[in-house]
Coordinates of C-alpha atoms and ligand atoms in Angstrom, one line a residue:
M1 CA -1.8 -13.2 -1.4
K2 CA 0.8 -15.5 0.2
I3 CA 3.7 -13.2 1.3
L4 CA 7.2 -14.3 2.4
V5 CA 8.3 -12.0 5.2
T6 CA 12.1 -12.2 5.7
G7 CA 13.0 -11.0 9.2
G8 CA 9.4 -11.4 10.1
A9 CA 10.2 -12.2 13.7
G10 CA 12.0 -8.8 14.1
Y11 CA 10.6 -5.5 15.4
I12 CA 9.0 -4.1 12.2
G13 CA 8.5 -7.5 10.6
S14 CA 6.4 -8.8 13.4
H15 CA 4.1 -5.9 13.3
T16 CA 3.8 -6.2 9.6
C17 CA 2.9 -9.9 9.9
V18 CA 0.0 -8.9 12.2
E19 CA -1.3 -6.3 9.7
L20 CA -0.9 -8.8 6.8
L21 CA -2.8 -11.5 8.6
Q22 CA -5.5 -9.1 9.7
A23 CA -5.9 -8.0 6.1
G24 CA -6.5 -11.6 5.0
H25 CA -3.1 -12.4 3.5
E26 CA -1.2 -15.6 4.2
V27 CA 2.2 -15.2 5.9
V28 CA 5.4 -17.3 5.6
I29 CA 8.3 -16.1 7.8
A30 CA 12.0 -16.7 7.2
D31 CA 14.1 -15.5 10.1
N32 CA 17.3 -16.9 11.6
F33 CA 16.4 -15.5 15.0
Y34 CA 19.7 -13.7 15.2
N35 CA 18.0 -10.7 16.6
A36 CA 14.5 -12.0 17.6
D37 CA 12.9 -14.2 20.2
R38 CA 11.8 -17.6 19.1
A39 CA 8.4 -17.0 20.7
V40 CA 7.6 -14.0 18.4
P41 CA 5.7 -16.0 15.7
S42 CA 3.3 -17.4 18.3
R43 CA 2.8 -13.9 19.7
I44 CA 2.0 -12.7 16.2
E45 CA -0.7 -15.4 15.9
K46 CA -2.1 -14.4 19.3
V47 CA -2.3 -10.7 18.4
A48 CA -3.7 -11.3 14.9
G49 CA -6.0 -14.2 16.0
K50 CA -4.9 -16.1 12.9
P51 CA -2.1 -18.7 12.2
V52 CA 1.1 -18.0 10.4
T53 CA 1.3 -20.5 7.5
A54 CA 4.9 -21.5 8.1
V55 CA 8.1 -20.3 9.9
Y56 CA 11.5 -21.2 8.5
P57 CA 14.3 -20.6 11.0
I58 CA 16.8 -20.2 8.1
D59 CA 19.5 -17.7 7.0
V60 CA 18.0 -16.0 4.0
A61 CA 21.4 -16.1 2.3
D62 CA 21.2 -19.9 2.3
K63 CA 20.1 -20.5 -1.2
A64 CA 19.2 -24.2 -0.8
A65 CA 17.1 -23.4 2.2
L66 CA 15.4 -20.5 0.5
N67 CA 14.7 -22.5 -2.6
Q68 CA 12.9 -25.0 -0.4
V69 CA 10.6 -22.3 0.9
F70 CA 9.7 -21.3 -2.6
D71 CA 9.3 -25.0 -3.6
E72 CA 6.9 -25.6 -0.7
H73 CA 4.9 -22.4 -1.1
Q74 CA 3.5 -20.4 -4.1
I75 CA 4.9 -17.0 -2.9
D76 CA 3.1 -14.0 -4.5
G77 CA 5.4 -11.4 -3.0
V78 CA 8.3 -10.8 -0.6
I79 CA 8.8 -8.2 2.1
H80 CA 12.5 -8.1 2.9
F81 CA 13.2 -7.0 6.5
A82 CA 16.1 -9.4 7.2
G83 CA 19.3 -7.5 7.8
L84 CA 21.7 -6.2 10.4
K85 CA 20.8 -2.6 11.5
A86 CA 23.1 -1.2 14.1
V87 CA 25.0 1.8 12.7
G88 CA 27.8 1.8 15.3
E89 CA 28.4 -1.9 15.0
S90 CA 28.5 -1.6 11.2
V91 CA 31.5 0.7 11.5
Q92 CA 33.3 -2.0 13.7
I93 CA 32.5 -5.0 11.6
P94 CA 31.7 -3.7 8.1
L95 CA 32.3 -7.0 6.2
R96 CA 29.7 -8.7 8.3
Y97 CA 27.2 -6.0 7.4
Y98 CA 28.0 -6.0 3.7
R99 CA 28.0 -9.8 3.6
N100 CA 24.7 -10.2 5.5
N101 CA 22.7 -7.4 4.0
L102 CA 23.8 -7.8 0.4
D103 CA 23.9 -11.6 0.3
T104 CA 20.4 -12.0 1.7
T105 CA 19.1 -9.6 -0.9
L106 CA 20.9 -11.1 -3.9
T107 CA 20.0 -14.6 -2.9
L108 CA 16.4 -13.6 -2.5
L109 CA 16.3 -12.0 -6.0
E110 CA 17.9 -15.1 -7.6
V111 CA 15.5 -17.5 -5.9
M112 CA 12.5 -15.2 -6.7
E113 CA 13.6 -15.1 -10.4
A114 CA 13.9 -18.9 -10.5
H115 CA 10.4 -19.2 -9.2
G116 CA 8.8 -16.4 -11.2
C117 CA 8.0 -14.2 -8.2
N118 CA 8.0 -10.5 -9.2
K119 CA 6.9 -8.4 -6.2
F120 CA 9.4 -7.1 -3.7
V121 CA 9.1 -4.6 -0.9
F122 CA 12.4 -3.5 0.7
S123 CA 13.2 -2.0 4.1
S124 CA 15.3 1.0 3.2
S125 CA 16.0 3.9 5.5
A126 CA 16.2 7.6 5.7
T127 CA 19.9 7.1 6.2
V128 CA 20.2 6.9 2.4
Y129 CA 19.7 10.7 2.3
G130 CA 23.3 11.0 3.8
P131 CA 24.6 14.1 5.5
N132 CA 24.2 16.7 2.7
N133 CA 20.5 17.0 1.9
K134 CA 18.4 19.5 3.7
A135 CA 15.2 18.4 5.6
P136 CA 12.5 17.7 4.8
F137 CA 13.8 14.9 2.6
T138 CA 12.1 14.2 -0.7
E139 CA 12.5 10.9 -2.7
D140 CA 14.3 12.7 -5.6
M141 CA 17.3 13.8 -3.5
P142 CA 20.7 12.2 -4.2
T143 CA 21.5 9.3 -1.9
S144 CA 24.7 8.6 0.0
A145 CA 25.8 7.3 3.4
T146 CA 28.1 7.9 6.3
N147 CA 28.6 4.3 7.6
P148 CA 28.6 0.7 6.2
Y149 CA 25.0 0.0 7.3
G150 CA 23.8 3.1 5.4
W151 CA 25.9 2.0 2.3
T152 CA 24.2 -1.4 2.3
K153 CA 20.9 0.4 1.9
V154 CA 22.2 2.7 -0.8
M155 CA 23.7 -0.3 -2.6
I156 CA 20.6 -2.5 -2.4
E157 CA 18.4 0.3 -3.7
Q158 CA 20.8 0.5 -6.7
I159 CA 20.7 -3.3 -7.2
L160 CA 16.9 -3.2 -7.2
R161 CA 16.9 -0.3 -9.7
D162 CA 19.3 -2.1 -12.0
Y163 CA 17.3 -5.4 -11.7
C164 CA 14.0 -3.6 -12.5
A165 CA 15.6 -2.0 -15.6
A166 CA 16.6 -5.5 -16.8
K167 CA 13.4 -7.3 -15.8
P168 CA 10.4 -5.2 -16.9
A169 CA 7.9 -7.4 -15.1
F170 CA 9.5 -6.9 -11.7
S171 CA 8.3 -4.5 -9.1
A172 CA 10.4 -3.2 -6.3
V173 CA 9.1 -0.8 -3.7
L174 CA 11.8 0.9 -1.7
L175 CA 10.4 2.1 1.6
R176 CA 12.6 4.6 3.4
Y177 CA 11.7 4.5 7.0
F178 CA 12.3 7.4 9.3
N179 CA 12.4 6.6 13.1
P180 CA 10.0 3.8 13.9
I181 CA 9.2 3.6 17.7
G182 CA 6.4 2.4 19.9
A183 CA 4.9 -1.0 20.0
H184 CA 1.7 -3.0 19.3
P185 CA -1.0 -1.7 21.8
S186 CA -1.5 -5.3 23.0
G187 CA 2.0 -5.1 24.7
L188 CA 3.0 -8.4 23.1
L189 CA 5.2 -7.1 20.3
G190 CA 7.8 -4.3 20.4
D191 CA 11.4 -3.2 20.2
D192 CA 13.3 -5.4 22.7
P193 CA 17.0 -5.0 21.8
N194 CA 19.6 -7.3 23.5
G195 CA 21.9 -5.6 25.9
I196 CA 22.0 -1.8 26.4
P197 CA 19.8 -0.1 23.7
N198 CA 21.4 2.2 21.2
N199 CA 18.2 3.9 20.2
L200 CA 16.4 6.6 22.2
M201 CA 12.9 5.1 22.9
P202 CA 14.0 1.6 24.2
Y203 CA 16.5 3.4 26.4
V204 CA 13.8 5.8 27.7
A205 CA 11.5 2.9 28.4
R206 CA 14.1 1.0 30.3
V207 CA 15.1 4.0 32.4
A208 CA 11.4 4.5 33.2
A209 CA 11.1 0.9 34.2
G210 CA 14.1 1.2 36.5
Q211 CA 16.2 -1.2 34.5
L212 CA 18.7 1.5 33.7
P213 CA 19.6 4.3 36.1
K214 CA 19.4 7.4 33.8
L215 CA 19.3 8.5 30.2
T216 CA 22.1 10.6 28.7
V217 CA 20.9 13.2 26.1
F218 CA 23.6 13.3 23.5
G219 CA 24.1 17.0 23.1
D220 CA 22.0 20.1 23.7
D221 CA 24.0 22.6 21.7
Y222 CA 22.7 21.8 18.2
D223 CA 21.2 24.5 16.1
T224 CA 17.6 23.4 16.8
P225 CA 14.9 25.1 18.9
D226 CA 15.8 23.4 22.2
G227 CA 19.4 22.4 21.2
T228 CA 18.7 18.7 21.0
C229 CA 18.4 16.7 17.7
L230 CA 15.2 16.4 15.8
R231 CA 13.9 13.1 14.3
D232 CA 10.7 12.1 12.5
Y233 CA 9.4 9.4 14.9
L234 CA 6.6 7.3 13.6
H235 CA 4.5 4.6 15.2
V236 CA 5.6 1.1 14.2
V237 CA 1.9 0.1 13.6
D238 CA 1.6 3.0 11.1
L239 CA 4.8 1.8 9.5
A240 CA 3.6 -1.8 9.3
K241 CA 0.4 -0.6 7.5
G242 CA 2.6 1.2 5.0
H243 CA 3.8 -2.2 3.8
L244 CA 0.3 -3.3 2.9
S245 CA -0.1 -0.1 0.8
A246 CA 3.3 -0.9 -0.8
L247 CA 2.2 -4.4 -1.7
E248 CA -1.0 -3.1 -3.3
Y249 CA 1.2 -0.7 -5.3
A250 CA 3.6 -3.5 -6.3
N251 CA 0.6 -5.5 -7.6
E252 CA -0.4 -2.7 -10.0
H253 CA 3.0 -1.3 -11.1
T254 CA 6.4 -2.5 -12.3
G255 CA 9.8 -0.8 -11.9
A256 CA 11.6 0.5 -8.8
E257 CA 10.0 3.3 -6.8
A258 CA 11.1 4.9 -3.5
F259 CA 8.7 6.2 -0.8
N260 CA 9.4 8.0 2.5
L261 CA 7.5 6.6 5.4
G262 CA 7.4 9.2 8.1
T263 CA 5.0 11.7 9.7
G264 CA 6.6 14.8 8.3
N265 CA 7.2 16.2 11.8
G266 CA 10.5 16.7 13.7
T267 CA 10.4 16.0 17.4
S268 CA 13.4 16.8 19.7
V269 CA 15.0 14.4 22.1
L270 CA 13.8 16.6 25.0
E271 CA 10.3 16.8 23.6
L272 CA 10.1 13.0 23.3
I273 CA 11.4 12.5 26.9
H274 CA 8.8 14.9 28.3
A275 CA 6.0 13.5 26.2
F276 CA 6.9 10.0 27.6
M277 CA 6.8 11.3 31.2
K278 CA 3.5 13.2 30.7
E279 CA 1.7 10.4 28.9
N280 CA 2.7 7.7 31.3
H281 CA 2.9 9.7 34.5
I282 CA 6.4 8.4 35.3
D283 CA 9.8 10.1 35.8
V284 CA 12.6 9.5 33.3
P285 CA 15.8 10.8 35.0
Y286 CA 18.3 12.2 32.4
V287 CA 21.5 14.2 32.1
I288 CA 22.9 16.2 29.3
G289 CA 26.0 14.6 27.8
P290 CA 28.3 15.3 24.9
R291 CA 27.2 14.8 21.3
R292 CA 27.2 11.3 19.8
D293 CA 29.7 10.9 16.9
G294 CA 27.9 11.0 13.5
D295 CA 24.5 12.3 14.7
L296 CA 22.8 14.7 12.3
P297 CA 21.1 17.7 14.0
G298 CA 17.7 17.2 12.4
F299 CA 15.9 15.3 9.6
W300 CA 12.3 14.5 8.8
A301 CA 10.3 13.3 5.9
N302 CA 8.3 14.9 3.2
A303 CA 5.7 12.2 3.2
D304 CA 3.6 13.6 0.4
K305 CA 4.5 11.0 -2.1
A306 CA 3.4 8.1 0.1
N307 CA 0.2 9.9 0.8
R308 CA -0.5 10.8 -2.8
V309 CA 0.6 7.6 -4.5
L310 CA 0.2 4.9 -1.9
G311 CA -2.7 6.5 -0.1
W312 CA -0.8 6.0 3.2
K313 CA -0.5 8.5 6.0
A314 CA 0.7 8.1 9.6
E315 CA -2.2 8.4 12.0
L316 CA -0.7 7.9 15.4
D317 CA 1.2 10.6 17.3
V318 CA 4.1 10.8 19.7
N319 CA 1.8 10.3 22.7
D320 CA 0.5 7.1 21.2
M321 CA 4.1 6.0 20.6
C322 CA 5.1 6.7 24.2
R323 CA 2.0 5.0 25.7
D324 CA 2.5 1.8 23.6
A325 CA 6.3 1.6 24.3
W326 CA 5.5 1.8 28.0
T327 CA 2.8 -0.8 27.8
F328 CA 5.2 -3.1 25.9
I329 CA 7.9 -3.0 28.5
Q330 CA 5.4 -3.6 31.4
T331 CA 3.6 -6.5 29.7
P332 CA 4.5 -10.1 30.7
K333 CA 5.1 -11.9 27.4
D334 CA 4.3 -15.6 27.8
Ligands
LIG401 P1 15.2 -6.4 13.7 O1 16.7 -6.7 13.9 O2 14.3 -6.4 14.8 O3 14.7 -7.4 12.6 C1 15.5 -7.9 11.6 C2 15.2 -9.4 11.6 O4 16.0 -10.0 10.5 C3 15.6 -10.1 12.9 O5 14.5 -10.9 13.4 C4 16.8 -11.0 12.5 O6 16.9 -12.2 13.3 C5 16.6 -11.2 11.1 N1 17.8 -11.5 10.2 C6 18.9 -10.8 10.2 N2 19.7 -11.3 9.3 C7 19.1 -12.4 8.8 C8 19.5 -13.4 7.9 N3 20.7 -13.4 7.2 N4 18.6 -14.4 7.6 C9 17.4 -14.5 8.2 N5 17.0 -13.6 9.1 C10 17.9 -12.6 9.4 O7 15.2 -5.0 12.9 P2 14.0 -4.0 12.5 O8 14.1 -2.8 13.3 O9 12.7 -4.8 12.5 O10 14.4 -3.7 11.0 C11 13.9 -4.4 9.9 C12 14.5 -3.8 8.7 O11 14.2 -2.4 8.6 C13 16.1 -3.9 8.6 O12 16.4 -4.2 7.3 C14 16.5 -2.5 9.0 O13 17.7 -2.2 8.4 C15 15.4 -1.6 8.4 N6 15.2 -0.4 9.1 C16 15.0 -0.3 10.4 C17 14.9 0.9 11.1 C18 14.6 1.0 12.6 O14 14.8 2.1 13.1 N7 14.3 -0.1 13.3 C19 15.0 2.1 10.3 C20 15.2 2.0 9.0 C21 15.3 0.8 8.4
LIG402 N1 19.8 9.8 21.8 C1 20.1 10.3 23.0 N2 20.4 9.4 24.0 C2 20.3 8.0 23.8 C3 20.0 7.5 22.5 C4 19.7 8.5 21.5 O1 20.1 11.5 23.3 O2 20.6 7.2 24.7 C5 19.4 10.8 20.7 C6 20.4 10.7 19.5 O3 21.5 11.5 19.7 C7 19.5 11.2 18.4 C8 18.1 10.8 18.8 O4 18.2 10.5 20.2 O5 19.5 12.6 18.4 C9 17.6 9.5 18.1 O6 18.5 8.5 18.2 P1 18.3 7.1 17.7 O7 19.6 6.3 17.9 O8 17.0 6.5 18.3 O9 18.0 7.3 16.1 P2 18.9 7.8 14.9 O10 19.9 8.7 15.5 O11 19.5 6.6 14.4 O12 18.0 8.5 14.0

């Protein structure tokens, strides 16, 4: 199939492009490179050993530009990663988040409709489970959010459900990612945020590499076994593979369907730091600090539905994630 990957130069998108190419699909990338390095498409080709069909450096909310992509390529399906994703920033500049995340999705759906393209895989998030459900999360739980970023995911899921109800031939797979970390084992693709990382693993890796002095653990007084928060970390390569399973599902089904992509296990902040140190034989200096506003004590997936219906299961463990994140930060890129 020829797949349009929006946000294909980003962290999860780039890994998914590699898996798509290796599985024999054709890949067209649309990314405005707001949060990605221009060199990523050529790294994707190097890792996959195959060419990307085309790269469009466009804003996906630009309808004329997106129409041109669909005019120039017979797109069989779309995987929609393009979006802004920083929770804290979304509280500071909510309109930017609503505008970007909703506009890209609505424009895509309109252009897909005009071109008769009916298969859509969406990057949703465990954040749609909100603060009130009890882990492990299952797909039938009510959704809500605690910040504008999370609301964009809740809203887009609803838009896709409404659209599927109106267009019986359309298929939308809503993939609710838990905490993707790690990198491609080649060391060429990974999570490389600009500035000081917000997320745990890129922060740990930069401390280990001596680029930051020490890590602050945000709170050790939660009601969890070691007092630090639990998250369901999953390897980004496992997550990327989940998109291939979702595409196959979209090929055979219509309607909107949500799936959790996680391992089903909770790992604490301290467990992750110690796994990183042990796996990579390197010290990660840390101090215990106050809680971070808005953090939930613990959540992880019930991933049975993805296993049962998509035939997808995470195969890599926390040690693999730590090893590959460390390889990534040490590998010269070009
Ligand atoms: P990322 O920032 O690395 O990738 C997103 C890509 O989209 C970037 O390359 C960026 O340049 C591009 N982009 C943003 N707005 C665009 C626009 N208007 N037009 C064209 N390109 C645009 O993020 P990621 O971690 O790879 O996340 C991908 C998707 O998965 C996002 O939708 C994110 O919300 C979702 N998600 C991520 C996580 C996570 O922990 N990384 C968890 C749950 C869900
Ligand atoms: N965390 C931390 N120090 C950091 C960054 C994160 O202790 O510098 C903790 C954070 O409080 C949370 C966990 O690590 O409990 C995962 O945080 P991340 O931002 O990676 O994911 P999210 O909270 O969005 O699930």
